[in-house]
mmCIF file of C-alpha atoms in Angstrom:
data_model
loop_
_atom_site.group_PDB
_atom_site.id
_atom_site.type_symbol
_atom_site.label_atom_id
_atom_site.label_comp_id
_atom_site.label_asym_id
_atom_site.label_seq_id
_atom_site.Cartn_x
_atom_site.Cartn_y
_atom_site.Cartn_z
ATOM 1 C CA UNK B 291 58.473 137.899 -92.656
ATOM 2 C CA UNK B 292 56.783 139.829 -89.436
ATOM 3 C CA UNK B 293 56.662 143.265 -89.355
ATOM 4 C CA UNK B 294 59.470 145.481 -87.375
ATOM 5 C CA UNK B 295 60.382 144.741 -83.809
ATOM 6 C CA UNK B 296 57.382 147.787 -82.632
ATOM 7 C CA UNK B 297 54.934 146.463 -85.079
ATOM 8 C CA UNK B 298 55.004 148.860 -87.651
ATOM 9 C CA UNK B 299 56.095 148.585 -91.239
ATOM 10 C CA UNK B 300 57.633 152.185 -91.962
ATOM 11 C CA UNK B 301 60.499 153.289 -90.163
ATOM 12 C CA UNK B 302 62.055 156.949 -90.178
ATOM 13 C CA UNK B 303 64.337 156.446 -92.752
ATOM 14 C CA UNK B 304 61.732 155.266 -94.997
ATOM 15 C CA UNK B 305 59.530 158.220 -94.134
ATOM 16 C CA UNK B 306 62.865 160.313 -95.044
ATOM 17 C CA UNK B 307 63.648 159.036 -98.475
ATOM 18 C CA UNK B 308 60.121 159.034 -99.385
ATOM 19 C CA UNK B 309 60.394 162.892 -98.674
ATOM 20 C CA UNK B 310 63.545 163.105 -100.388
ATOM 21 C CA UNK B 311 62.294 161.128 -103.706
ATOM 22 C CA UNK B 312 59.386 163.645 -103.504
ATOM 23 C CA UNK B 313 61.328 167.035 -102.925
ATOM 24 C CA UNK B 314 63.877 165.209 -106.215
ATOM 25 C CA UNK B 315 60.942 164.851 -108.159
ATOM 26 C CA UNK B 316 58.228 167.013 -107.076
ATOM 27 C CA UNK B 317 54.886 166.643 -106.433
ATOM 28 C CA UNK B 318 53.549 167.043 -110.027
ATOM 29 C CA UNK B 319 54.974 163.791 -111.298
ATOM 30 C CA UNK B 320 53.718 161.662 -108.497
ATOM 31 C CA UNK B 321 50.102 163.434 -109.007
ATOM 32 C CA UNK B 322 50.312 161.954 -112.855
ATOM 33 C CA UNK B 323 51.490 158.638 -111.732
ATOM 34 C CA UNK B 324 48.455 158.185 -109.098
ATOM 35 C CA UNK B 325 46.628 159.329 -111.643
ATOM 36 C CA UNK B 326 47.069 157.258 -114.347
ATOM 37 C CA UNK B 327 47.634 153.865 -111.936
ATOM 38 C CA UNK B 328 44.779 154.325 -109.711
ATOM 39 C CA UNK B 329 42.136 157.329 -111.296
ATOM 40 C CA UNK B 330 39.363 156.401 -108.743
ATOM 41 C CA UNK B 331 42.465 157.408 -105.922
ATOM 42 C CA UNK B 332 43.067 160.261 -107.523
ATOM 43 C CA UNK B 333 39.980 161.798 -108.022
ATOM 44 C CA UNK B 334 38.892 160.515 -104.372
ATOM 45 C CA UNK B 335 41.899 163.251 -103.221
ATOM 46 C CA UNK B 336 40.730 165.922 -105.584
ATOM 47 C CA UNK B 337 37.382 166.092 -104.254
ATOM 48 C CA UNK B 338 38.400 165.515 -100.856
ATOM 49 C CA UNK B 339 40.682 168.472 -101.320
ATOM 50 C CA UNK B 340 37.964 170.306 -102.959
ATOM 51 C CA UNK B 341 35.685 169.757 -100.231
ATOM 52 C CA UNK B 342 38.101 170.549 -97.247
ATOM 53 C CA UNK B 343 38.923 174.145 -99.312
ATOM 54 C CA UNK B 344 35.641 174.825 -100.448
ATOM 55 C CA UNK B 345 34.230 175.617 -96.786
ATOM 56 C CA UNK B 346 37.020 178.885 -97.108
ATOM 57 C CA UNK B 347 36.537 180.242 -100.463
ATOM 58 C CA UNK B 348 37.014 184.060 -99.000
ATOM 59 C CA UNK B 349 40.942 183.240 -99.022
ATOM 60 C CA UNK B 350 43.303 184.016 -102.237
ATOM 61 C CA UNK B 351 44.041 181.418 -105.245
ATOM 62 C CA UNK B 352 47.230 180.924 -103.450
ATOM 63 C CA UNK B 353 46.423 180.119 -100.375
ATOM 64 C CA UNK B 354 43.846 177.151 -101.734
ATOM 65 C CA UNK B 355 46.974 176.064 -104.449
ATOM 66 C CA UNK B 356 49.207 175.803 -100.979
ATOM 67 C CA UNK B 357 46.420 173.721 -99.639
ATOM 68 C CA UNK B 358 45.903 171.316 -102.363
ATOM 69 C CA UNK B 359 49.473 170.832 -102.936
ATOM 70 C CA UNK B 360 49.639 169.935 -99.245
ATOM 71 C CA UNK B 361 46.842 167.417 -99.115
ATOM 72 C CA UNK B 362 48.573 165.460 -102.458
ATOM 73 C CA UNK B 363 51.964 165.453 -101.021
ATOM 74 C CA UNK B 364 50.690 163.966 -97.443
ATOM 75 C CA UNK B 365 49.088 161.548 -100.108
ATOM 76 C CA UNK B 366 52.229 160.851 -102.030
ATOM 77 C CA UNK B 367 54.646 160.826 -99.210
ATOM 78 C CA UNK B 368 52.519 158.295 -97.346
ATOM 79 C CA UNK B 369 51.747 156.185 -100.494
ATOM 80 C CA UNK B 370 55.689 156.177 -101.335
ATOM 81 C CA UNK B 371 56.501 155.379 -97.775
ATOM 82 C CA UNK B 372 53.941 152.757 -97.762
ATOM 83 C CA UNK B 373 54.974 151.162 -100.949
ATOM 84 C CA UNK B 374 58.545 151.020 -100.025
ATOM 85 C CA UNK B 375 57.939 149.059 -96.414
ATOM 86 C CA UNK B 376 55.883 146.342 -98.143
ATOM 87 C CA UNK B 377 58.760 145.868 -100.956
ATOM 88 C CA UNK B 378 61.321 145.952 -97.872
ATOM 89 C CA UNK B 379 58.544 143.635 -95.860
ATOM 90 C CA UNK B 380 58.777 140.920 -98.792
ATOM 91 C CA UNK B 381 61.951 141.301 -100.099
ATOM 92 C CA UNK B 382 63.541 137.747 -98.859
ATOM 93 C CA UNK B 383 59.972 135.836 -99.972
ATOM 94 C CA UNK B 384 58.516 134.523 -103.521
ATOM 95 C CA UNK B 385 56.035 137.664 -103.459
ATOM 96 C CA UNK B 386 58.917 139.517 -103.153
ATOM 97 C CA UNK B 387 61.236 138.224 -106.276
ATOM 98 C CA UNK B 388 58.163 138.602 -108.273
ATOM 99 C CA UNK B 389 57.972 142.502 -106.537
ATOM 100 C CA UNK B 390 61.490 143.221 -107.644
ATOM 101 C CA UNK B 391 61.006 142.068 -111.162
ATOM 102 C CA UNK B 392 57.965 144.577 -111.881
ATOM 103 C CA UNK B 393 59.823 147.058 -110.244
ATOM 104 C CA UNK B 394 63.802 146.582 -109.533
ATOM 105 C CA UNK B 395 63.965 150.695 -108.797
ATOM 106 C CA UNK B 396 61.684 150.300 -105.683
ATOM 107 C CA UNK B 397 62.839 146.868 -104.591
ATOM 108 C CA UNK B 398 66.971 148.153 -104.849
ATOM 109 C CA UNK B 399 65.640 151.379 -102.580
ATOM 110 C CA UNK B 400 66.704 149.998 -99.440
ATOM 111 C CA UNK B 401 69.774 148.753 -98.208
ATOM 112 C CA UNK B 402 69.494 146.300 -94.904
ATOM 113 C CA UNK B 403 71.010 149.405 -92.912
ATOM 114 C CA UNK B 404 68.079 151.607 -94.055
ATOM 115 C CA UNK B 405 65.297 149.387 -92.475
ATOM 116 C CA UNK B 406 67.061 149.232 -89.377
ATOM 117 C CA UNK B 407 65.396 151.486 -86.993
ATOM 118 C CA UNK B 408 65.595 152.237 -82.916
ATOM 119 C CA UNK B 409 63.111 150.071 -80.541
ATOM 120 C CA UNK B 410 59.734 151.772 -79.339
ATOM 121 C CA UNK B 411 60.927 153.221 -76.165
ATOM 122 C CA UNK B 412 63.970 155.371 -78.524
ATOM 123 C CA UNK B 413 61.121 156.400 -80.820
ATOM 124 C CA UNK B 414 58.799 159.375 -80.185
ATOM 125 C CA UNK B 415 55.265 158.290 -80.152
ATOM 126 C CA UNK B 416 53.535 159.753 -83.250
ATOM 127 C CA UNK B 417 49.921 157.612 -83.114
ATOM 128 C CA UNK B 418 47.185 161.140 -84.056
ATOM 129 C CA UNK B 419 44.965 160.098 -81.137
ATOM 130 C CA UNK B 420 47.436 161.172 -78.066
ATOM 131 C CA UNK B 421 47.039 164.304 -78.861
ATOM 132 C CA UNK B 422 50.825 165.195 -79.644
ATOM 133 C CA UNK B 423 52.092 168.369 -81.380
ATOM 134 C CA UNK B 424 52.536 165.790 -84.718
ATOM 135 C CA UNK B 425 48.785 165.276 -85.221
ATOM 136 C CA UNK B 426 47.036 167.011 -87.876
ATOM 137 C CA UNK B 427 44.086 169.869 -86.640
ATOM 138 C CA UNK B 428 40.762 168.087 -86.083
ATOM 139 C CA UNK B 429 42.136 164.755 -86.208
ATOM 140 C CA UNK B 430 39.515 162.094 -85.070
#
């Protein structure tokens, strides 16, 4: 199975229920999960949170929780979106029967009218290098 018509594996709508699934559940569950399936990820993003915040430690408790909460759901939305296009990716092969039986939630997330999504030229370019509005500050 190739990947979408533009090349990429995650489509809006994938982007969207990963942000839905992580508004329903919030951001603390997801944090545990990473955290007990991949602790070397997890702590990776704490101290690369802790680094990015600790260059500004004149600014309230608040304003670092904000920050940190931000940095681990960019994390989980993009790890949820990414998970979900690779079950959608090899849904119809061997890899992905196996796939669906360690996991029938994530496999039965999609329908076929979910992956479907418009051609490049319908589809706002969103790559951080062009220096859009969408790319993060300081992005390399």
């Amino acid at each position: 199975m190739m990947p979408k018509d533009d090349g990429h594996l995650i489509s809006e709508p994938i982007i969207d229920a990963a942000r839905a699934r992580l508004a329903r559940d919030g951001h603390q569950i997801g944090i545990q999960q990473v955290r007990r399936a991949e602790p070397d990820l997890y702590y990776a993003v704490c101290r690369y949170a802790a680094n990015a915040l600790g260059s500004v430690e004149d600014l309230p408790s608040e304003v670092h929780d904000a920050a940190h909460r931000a940095v681990w759901e960019a994390v989980l939305l993009a790890l949820d979106a990414y998970r979900t296009a690779h079950y959608e990716l090899w849904r119809d092969t061997e890899l992905g029967a196996l796939l669906a039986r360690l996991d029938p939630e994530q496999a039965g997330r999609l329908t076929p009218s979910q992956s479907k999504r418009p051609r490049g030229g319908d589809r706002p370019n969103r790559d951080f290098n062009d220096g859009s509005s969408d790319a993060p500050p300081n992005a390399p």
